[in-house]
Short mmCIF file of C-alpha atoms in Angstrom, two decimals:
data_model
loop_
_atom_site.label_atom_id
_atom_site.label_comp_id
_atom_site.label_asym_id
_atom_site.label_seq_id
_atom_site.Cartn_x
_atom_site.Cartn_y
_atom_site.Cartn_z
CA MET A 519 101.77 66.42 89.68
CA SER A 520 98.14 66.44 89.22
CA HIS A 521 96.39 69.43 87.25
CA LEU A 522 93.16 71.36 88.21
CA ASN A 523 90.94 73.73 86.41
CA LYS A 524 89.05 76.06 88.70
CA GLN A 525 86.16 78.11 87.74
CA LEU A 526 85.99 81.43 89.36
CA HIS A 527 83.25 84.20 89.19
CA SER A 528 84.09 87.86 89.25
CA PHE A 529 82.69 89.68 92.34
CA VAL A 530 82.78 93.03 91.09
CA ASP A 531 83.10 95.15 87.82
CA ILE A 532 84.73 98.37 88.34
CA SER A 533 84.56 99.68 84.87
CA ASN A 534 82.12 102.65 86.18
CA TYR A 535 85.04 103.98 88.31
CA THR A 536 87.91 103.86 85.92
CA LYS A 537 86.85 106.32 83.12
CA GLY A 538 89.80 108.67 82.56
CA PHE A 539 92.09 106.65 85.01
CA GLU A 540 94.49 103.80 84.66
CA ILE A 541 94.75 101.22 87.48
CA VAL A 542 98.10 101.35 89.32
CA SER A 543 97.44 98.41 91.99
CA THR A 544 94.91 96.40 93.51
CA GLN A 545 95.63 95.01 96.97
CA PHE A 546 93.89 93.36 99.96
CA GLY A 547 94.03 95.49 103.29
CA PRO A 548 94.26 93.38 106.57
CA ASP A 549 90.54 94.09 106.97
CA GLY A 550 89.81 91.87 103.89
CA ARG A 551 88.65 95.10 101.97
CA VAL A 552 90.23 95.64 98.54
CA TYR A 553 92.14 98.87 98.00
CA ILE A 554 92.85 99.97 94.31
CA LEU A 555 95.05 102.71 93.48
CA LEU A 556 94.36 104.70 90.14
CA ILE A 557 95.96 107.43 88.35
CA ASP A 558 94.81 110.01 85.71
CA LYS A 559 98.04 109.59 83.69
CA VAL A 560 100.67 107.09 83.76
CA PRO A 561 104.28 108.59 84.17
CA GLU A 562 106.76 107.88 81.36
CA ARG A 563 109.39 105.45 82.70
CA VAL A 564 113.16 106.74 83.00
CA ARG A 565 115.16 105.41 79.89
CA GLY A 566 112.15 103.30 79.16
CA MET A 567 112.52 101.08 82.12
CA PHE A 568 112.17 102.47 85.51
CA PRO A 569 109.40 104.39 86.96
CA PRO A 570 110.38 107.97 88.05
CA ALA A 571 109.89 108.92 91.67
CA SER A 572 108.40 112.18 90.91
CA LEU A 573 106.15 113.30 88.25
CA LYS A 574 106.74 115.97 85.51
CA GLU A 575 103.19 117.39 85.92
CA ARG A 576 100.73 117.27 88.86
CA CYS A 577 98.21 114.23 88.53
CA THR A 578 95.19 113.15 90.30
CA TYR A 579 94.97 109.84 92.11
CA LYS A 580 91.86 107.94 93.30
CA ILE A 581 91.72 105.24 95.72
CA LEU A 582 88.59 102.68 95.70
CA ILE A 583 87.80 100.89 98.74
CA LEU A 584 85.63 97.87 98.07
CA ASP A 585 83.36 96.52 100.64
CA ASP A 586 79.75 95.84 100.30
CA HIS A 587 79.70 99.26 98.33
CA ILE A 588 82.57 101.07 96.81
CA GLN A 589 84.07 104.04 98.49
CA GLU A 590 86.17 106.70 96.45
CA VAL A 591 88.96 108.93 97.87
CA CYS A 592 90.50 111.44 95.52
CA LEU A 593 93.92 113.08 95.62
CA GLU A 594 94.44 115.83 93.44
CA GLY A 595 97.60 118.04 92.47
CA GLN A 596 100.02 115.26 93.22
CA GLN A 597 103.77 115.29 91.94
CA PHE A 598 104.94 111.93 93.59
CA ASN A 599 104.85 108.61 91.78
CA TYR A 600 102.66 106.28 94.10
CA HIS A 601 102.20 102.39 93.51
CA TYR A 602 100.59 101.01 96.58
CA VAL A 603 97.57 101.88 99.19
CA GLN A 604 96.91 100.32 102.30
CA PRO A 605 94.62 101.36 105.17
CA LEU A 606 96.73 102.44 108.09
CA GLN A 607 94.04 102.34 111.25
CA ASP A 608 91.87 105.42 110.86
CA TYR A 609 93.86 106.83 107.46
CA LEU A 610 95.21 105.56 104.11
CA LEU A 611 98.89 105.14 103.23
CA LEU A 612 100.17 105.71 99.77
CA VAL A 613 103.62 104.19 98.99
CA GLY A 614 105.91 105.10 95.89
CA ALA A 615 108.40 102.10 94.86
CA ARG A 616 111.13 104.68 94.09
CA CYS A 617 112.89 107.63 95.97
CA HIS A 618 116.11 109.51 95.64
CA TYR A 619 118.83 110.44 98.04
CA TYR A 620 120.26 113.80 97.45
CA GLY A 621 122.58 114.40 100.42
CA PRO A 622 122.45 114.07 104.28
CA ASP A 623 119.00 114.57 105.34
CA GLN A 624 117.83 115.35 102.04
CA TYR A 625 115.67 112.44 100.47
CA ASP A 626 112.41 111.90 99.09
CA LEU A 627 109.62 110.95 101.48
CA ASN A 628 107.96 107.93 99.57
CA GLY A 629 105.21 107.03 102.05
CA LYS A 630 102.24 109.60 102.56
CA ILE A 631 99.50 109.08 105.04
CA ILE A 632 96.16 110.69 104.27
CA ASP A 633 92.80 111.07 105.69
CA TYR A 634 89.68 109.88 103.94
CA GLU A 635 89.12 113.49 102.65
CA GLY A 636 92.36 113.42 100.82
CA ARG A 637 94.30 115.61 103.11
CA THR A 638 98.07 114.73 104.13
CA VAL A 639 98.67 113.87 107.58
CA ASN A 640 102.43 112.87 107.44
CA GLU A 641 105.11 111.81 105.14
CA LEU A 642 107.49 109.06 105.69
CA LEU A 643 110.92 107.63 104.26
CA LEU A 644 110.30 103.91 103.57
CA GLY A 645 113.43 103.35 101.43
CA ASP A 646 113.86 103.02 97.58
CA GLY A 647 113.12 99.77 95.57
CA ILE A 648 109.91 98.75 97.24
CA GLN A 649 108.77 95.54 95.99
CA SER A 650 105.40 95.39 98.10
CA VAL A 651 103.69 96.95 101.08
CA GLN A 652 101.55 95.34 103.68
CA VAL A 653 99.82 97.05 106.75
CA THR A 654 98.84 95.15 109.75
CA GLY A 655 95.27 95.83 111.62
CA GLU A 656 97.43 97.37 114.22
CA GLY A 657 99.19 99.66 111.88
CA THR A 658 102.73 98.01 111.53
CA ILE A 659 103.75 98.68 108.11
CA TRP A 660 105.68 95.80 106.14
CA THR A 661 108.07 96.64 103.38
CA SER A 662 109.87 94.15 101.17
CA TYR A 663 112.49 95.35 98.53
CA PHE A 664 113.77 94.43 95.01
CA ASP A 665 117.41 94.17 94.15
CA GLU A 666 117.98 97.98 93.74
CA GLY A 667 116.54 98.99 96.94
CA ILE A 668 118.90 96.29 98.65
CA PHE A 669 121.87 96.88 96.92
CA GLY A 670 121.63 100.87 96.05
CA ASN A 671 120.44 102.97 93.20
CA TYR A 672 118.90 106.64 93.05
CA GLY A 673 121.78 107.95 94.89
CA TRP A 674 121.52 105.43 97.91
CA ASN A 675 124.99 104.04 98.88
CA GLU A 676 123.48 102.88 102.18
CA PRO A 677 120.01 101.71 101.10
CA VAL A 678 117.08 101.75 103.85
CA GLY A 679 116.05 98.38 102.54
CA SER A 680 119.38 96.84 102.40
CA SER A 681 118.15 93.75 104.51
CA GLY A 682 115.37 93.03 101.94
CA LEU A 683 112.50 93.37 104.55
CA VAL A 684 111.69 95.94 107.12
CA ALA A 685 108.72 96.71 109.44
CA TRP A 686 108.01 100.24 110.62
CA ASN A 687 105.67 101.76 113.10
CA LYS A 688 103.17 104.44 111.78
CA GLU A 689 105.40 107.28 112.79
CA GLY A 690 107.85 105.89 110.18
CA HIS A 691 110.60 104.31 112.62
CA LYS A 692 111.91 100.72 111.95
CA ILE A 693 110.86 98.12 114.50
CA TYR A 694 111.98 95.27 112.55
CA GLU A 695 114.93 94.28 109.95
CA ASN A 696 115.66 91.18 108.45
CA GLN A 697 118.81 89.53 109.72
CA ALA A 698 118.11 85.81 109.32
CA ALA A 699 117.88 85.58 105.47
CA ASP A 700 120.40 86.59 102.80
CA ILE A 701 117.64 88.47 100.43
CA HIS A 702 118.85 89.57 97.05
CA ASP A 703 115.34 90.39 95.95
CA CYS A 704 112.19 89.70 98.04
CA TYR A 705 109.57 88.37 95.68
CA ALA A 706 106.63 87.67 97.84
CA LEU A 707 105.31 88.83 100.99
CA ASN A 708 102.30 87.83 102.99
CA VAL A 709 101.68 89.57 106.32
CA VAL A 710 98.97 87.45 107.98
CA SER A 711 99.09 89.16 111.40
CA GLU A 712 101.46 90.68 113.66
CA GLN A 713 102.59 87.40 114.66
CA GLU A 714 102.53 85.60 111.25
CA ILE A 715 104.80 86.78 108.30
CA TRP A 716 105.57 84.88 105.34
CA PHE A 717 108.34 86.07 102.65
CA TYR A 718 109.91 84.24 99.46
CA TYR A 719 113.16 85.65 98.24
CA TYR A 720 115.97 85.08 95.59
CA SER A 721 118.50 83.75 95.46
CA ASP A 722 117.96 81.01 97.59
CA PHE A 723 114.20 80.54 96.38
CA SER A 724 113.26 79.86 100.22
CA LEU A 725 109.80 80.48 102.04
CA GLY A 726 110.53 82.31 105.25
CA TYR A 727 108.42 82.34 108.22
CA ILE A 728 108.39 84.92 111.05
CA SER A 729 106.68 84.03 114.10
CA GLY A 730 105.87 85.07 117.65
CA SER A 731 105.31 88.70 119.32
CA ASP A 732 108.94 89.77 119.28
CA ARG A 733 109.50 88.38 115.61
CA THR A 734 112.86 86.57 116.48
CA ASN A 735 111.47 83.16 115.75
CA ILE A 736 112.26 82.65 111.99
CA THR A 737 112.05 79.11 110.04
CA PHE A 738 112.51 78.38 106.33
CA MET A 739 111.08 76.01 103.89
CA ASN A 740 112.09 75.09 100.32
CA PRO A 741 108.93 75.02 98.14
CA ARG A 742 110.87 74.07 95.14
CA ILE A 743 109.56 76.74 93.00
CA SER A 744 111.73 79.36 91.07
CA GLY A 745 110.84 82.81 90.94
CA CYS A 746 107.31 82.65 92.68
CA SER A 747 105.69 86.33 93.18
CA GLY A 748 103.29 85.28 95.68
CA VAL A 749 102.11 82.66 98.31
CA ALA A 750 98.65 82.69 100.30
CA THR A 751 98.33 80.35 103.25
CA ASP A 752 95.93 79.00 105.91
CA GLY A 753 99.09 77.47 107.63
CA TYR A 754 98.51 74.15 106.24
CA HIS A 755 97.77 74.55 102.43
CA PHE A 756 100.18 76.96 100.72
CA LEU A 757 98.96 78.39 97.29
CA PHE A 758 101.87 79.54 95.39
CA ASP A 759 102.40 81.65 91.95
CA GLY A 760 103.76 79.36 89.38
CA GLY A 761 107.18 81.05 89.17
CA TYR A 762 109.19 82.27 86.60
CA GLY A 763 107.32 82.87 83.17
CA LYS A 764 103.95 81.03 84.43
CA ASN A 765 101.71 84.01 84.58
CA GLY A 766 98.19 82.75 85.46
CA GLN A 767 99.59 79.49 86.79
CA TYR A 768 99.67 78.42 90.43
CA VAL A 769 100.91 75.40 92.74
CA LEU A 770 98.92 74.30 95.70
CA LYS A 771 101.17 72.32 98.40
CA LYS A 772 100.53 70.98 101.74
CA ASN A 773 102.70 71.28 104.82
CA VAL A 774 102.51 67.57 105.47
CA LYS A 775 105.26 67.39 107.99
CA PRO A 776 106.75 70.55 109.76
CA GLY A 777 108.99 72.51 107.31
CA ASN A 778 108.15 69.89 104.50
CA LEU A 779 105.89 70.79 101.73
CA SER A 780 103.97 68.25 99.60
CA LYS A 781 104.83 67.89 95.64
CA GLY A 782 101.61 69.96 95.28
CA GLN A 783 98.87 70.27 92.48
CA HIS A 784 99.14 72.61 89.33
CA ILE A 785 95.98 74.91 89.02
CA ARG A 786 94.84 77.26 86.68
CA PHE A 787 91.65 79.43 87.21
CA LEU A 788 88.84 79.99 84.60
CA ASN A 789 87.24 83.64 84.14
CA ASP A 790 83.43 84.35 83.89
CA ASP A 791 83.88 83.28 79.95
CA GLN A 792 85.34 79.83 81.20
CA LYS A 793 88.67 80.67 79.46
CA PHE A 794 92.25 80.75 81.29
CA LEU A 795 92.17 83.71 83.62
CA GLN A 796 95.21 85.96 82.73
CA PRO A 797 95.34 88.55 85.59
CA HIS A 798 96.87 91.96 85.00
CA GLU A 799 97.62 91.86 88.80
CA GLN A 800 97.33 89.33 91.74
CA ASP A 801 97.47 90.02 95.31
CA PHE A 802 98.27 87.29 97.85
CA ARG A 803 97.08 88.09 101.62
CA LYS A 804 96.38 85.62 104.59
CA ASP A 805 94.77 82.78 102.75
CA ARG A 806 93.20 84.46 100.05
CA LEU A 807 94.18 85.35 96.32
CA LEU A 808 93.05 88.34 94.46
CA LEU A 809 92.98 88.76 90.68
CA ARG A 810 92.34 91.46 88.30
CA GLU A 811 91.54 90.97 84.88
CA GLY A 812 90.73 94.11 83.00
CA SER A 813 88.02 95.75 85.13
CA LEU A 814 86.83 92.34 86.68
CA LEU A 815 88.02 91.19 90.08
CA TYR A 816 87.96 87.66 91.16
CA GLN A 817 89.01 86.06 94.46
CA VAL A 818 89.58 82.65 96.10
CA ALA A 819 90.47 81.31 99.34
CA VAL A 820 92.99 78.29 99.61
CA GLU A 821 90.28 76.05 101.39
CA GLU A 822 88.19 76.48 98.24
CA ILE A 823 90.60 74.39 96.17
CA ALA A 824 92.15 72.13 98.65
#
């Protein structure tokens, strides 16, 4: 398999916006803008391992929206632990990865819809153990789940995310639930559009493709990569995360025959200093990869390396 080193140039430095804050997540929205969630103090993990659902003391979140300028939205006095932010049509959706079940009709609501002034519009239950969240331009919320959200923890005997992959409308009602794949842990999700959703999961290490307006057409490919955490695609080229233990390494494959991917090419990206880019976070959406190294953000589209 051939190797390619590709020089990238950062497109923004957000250090002026991060003083007194820690970056929680960096994601593309369906509009191609970048959405960054920050918190003024990072909560301690439960037993040193798990992020708590709620916070011991109130905190302030900040959301940065990157376009040709940077917009800031502040959210003060919060007691829930949020991990993701996505635009939801005219609003913003904050999602916490963890939520507790306390009893019948008693559970944490881990999705919060806010306006751009930081006011709460609605709160939703999206289930415990959320691995990733991507919202479409039309307002469909896709959530994928890791093993605890599928098999149950935090009081959930019948987990909301037991199928591993769920779509919701903006009122918080399930409109799709995976039935085609035996997902133990959904490692990667890429919601290209309402009619095109890609997901990669354990333990089959398969790449699933949901297509069509009714989401009933599902096909599978074997990318021959173990533990891949993301994939970007234009439908023909596929840029995969390198898999287990390969942070900052990627593989580019082509869909040479329907359902059959090429052996591919190993890729490493170089940062502004021409050193190997070691991302603190990465996000795959549509045909693009977003990388954050410190306060610098980089992006690349698959056609730029194909």
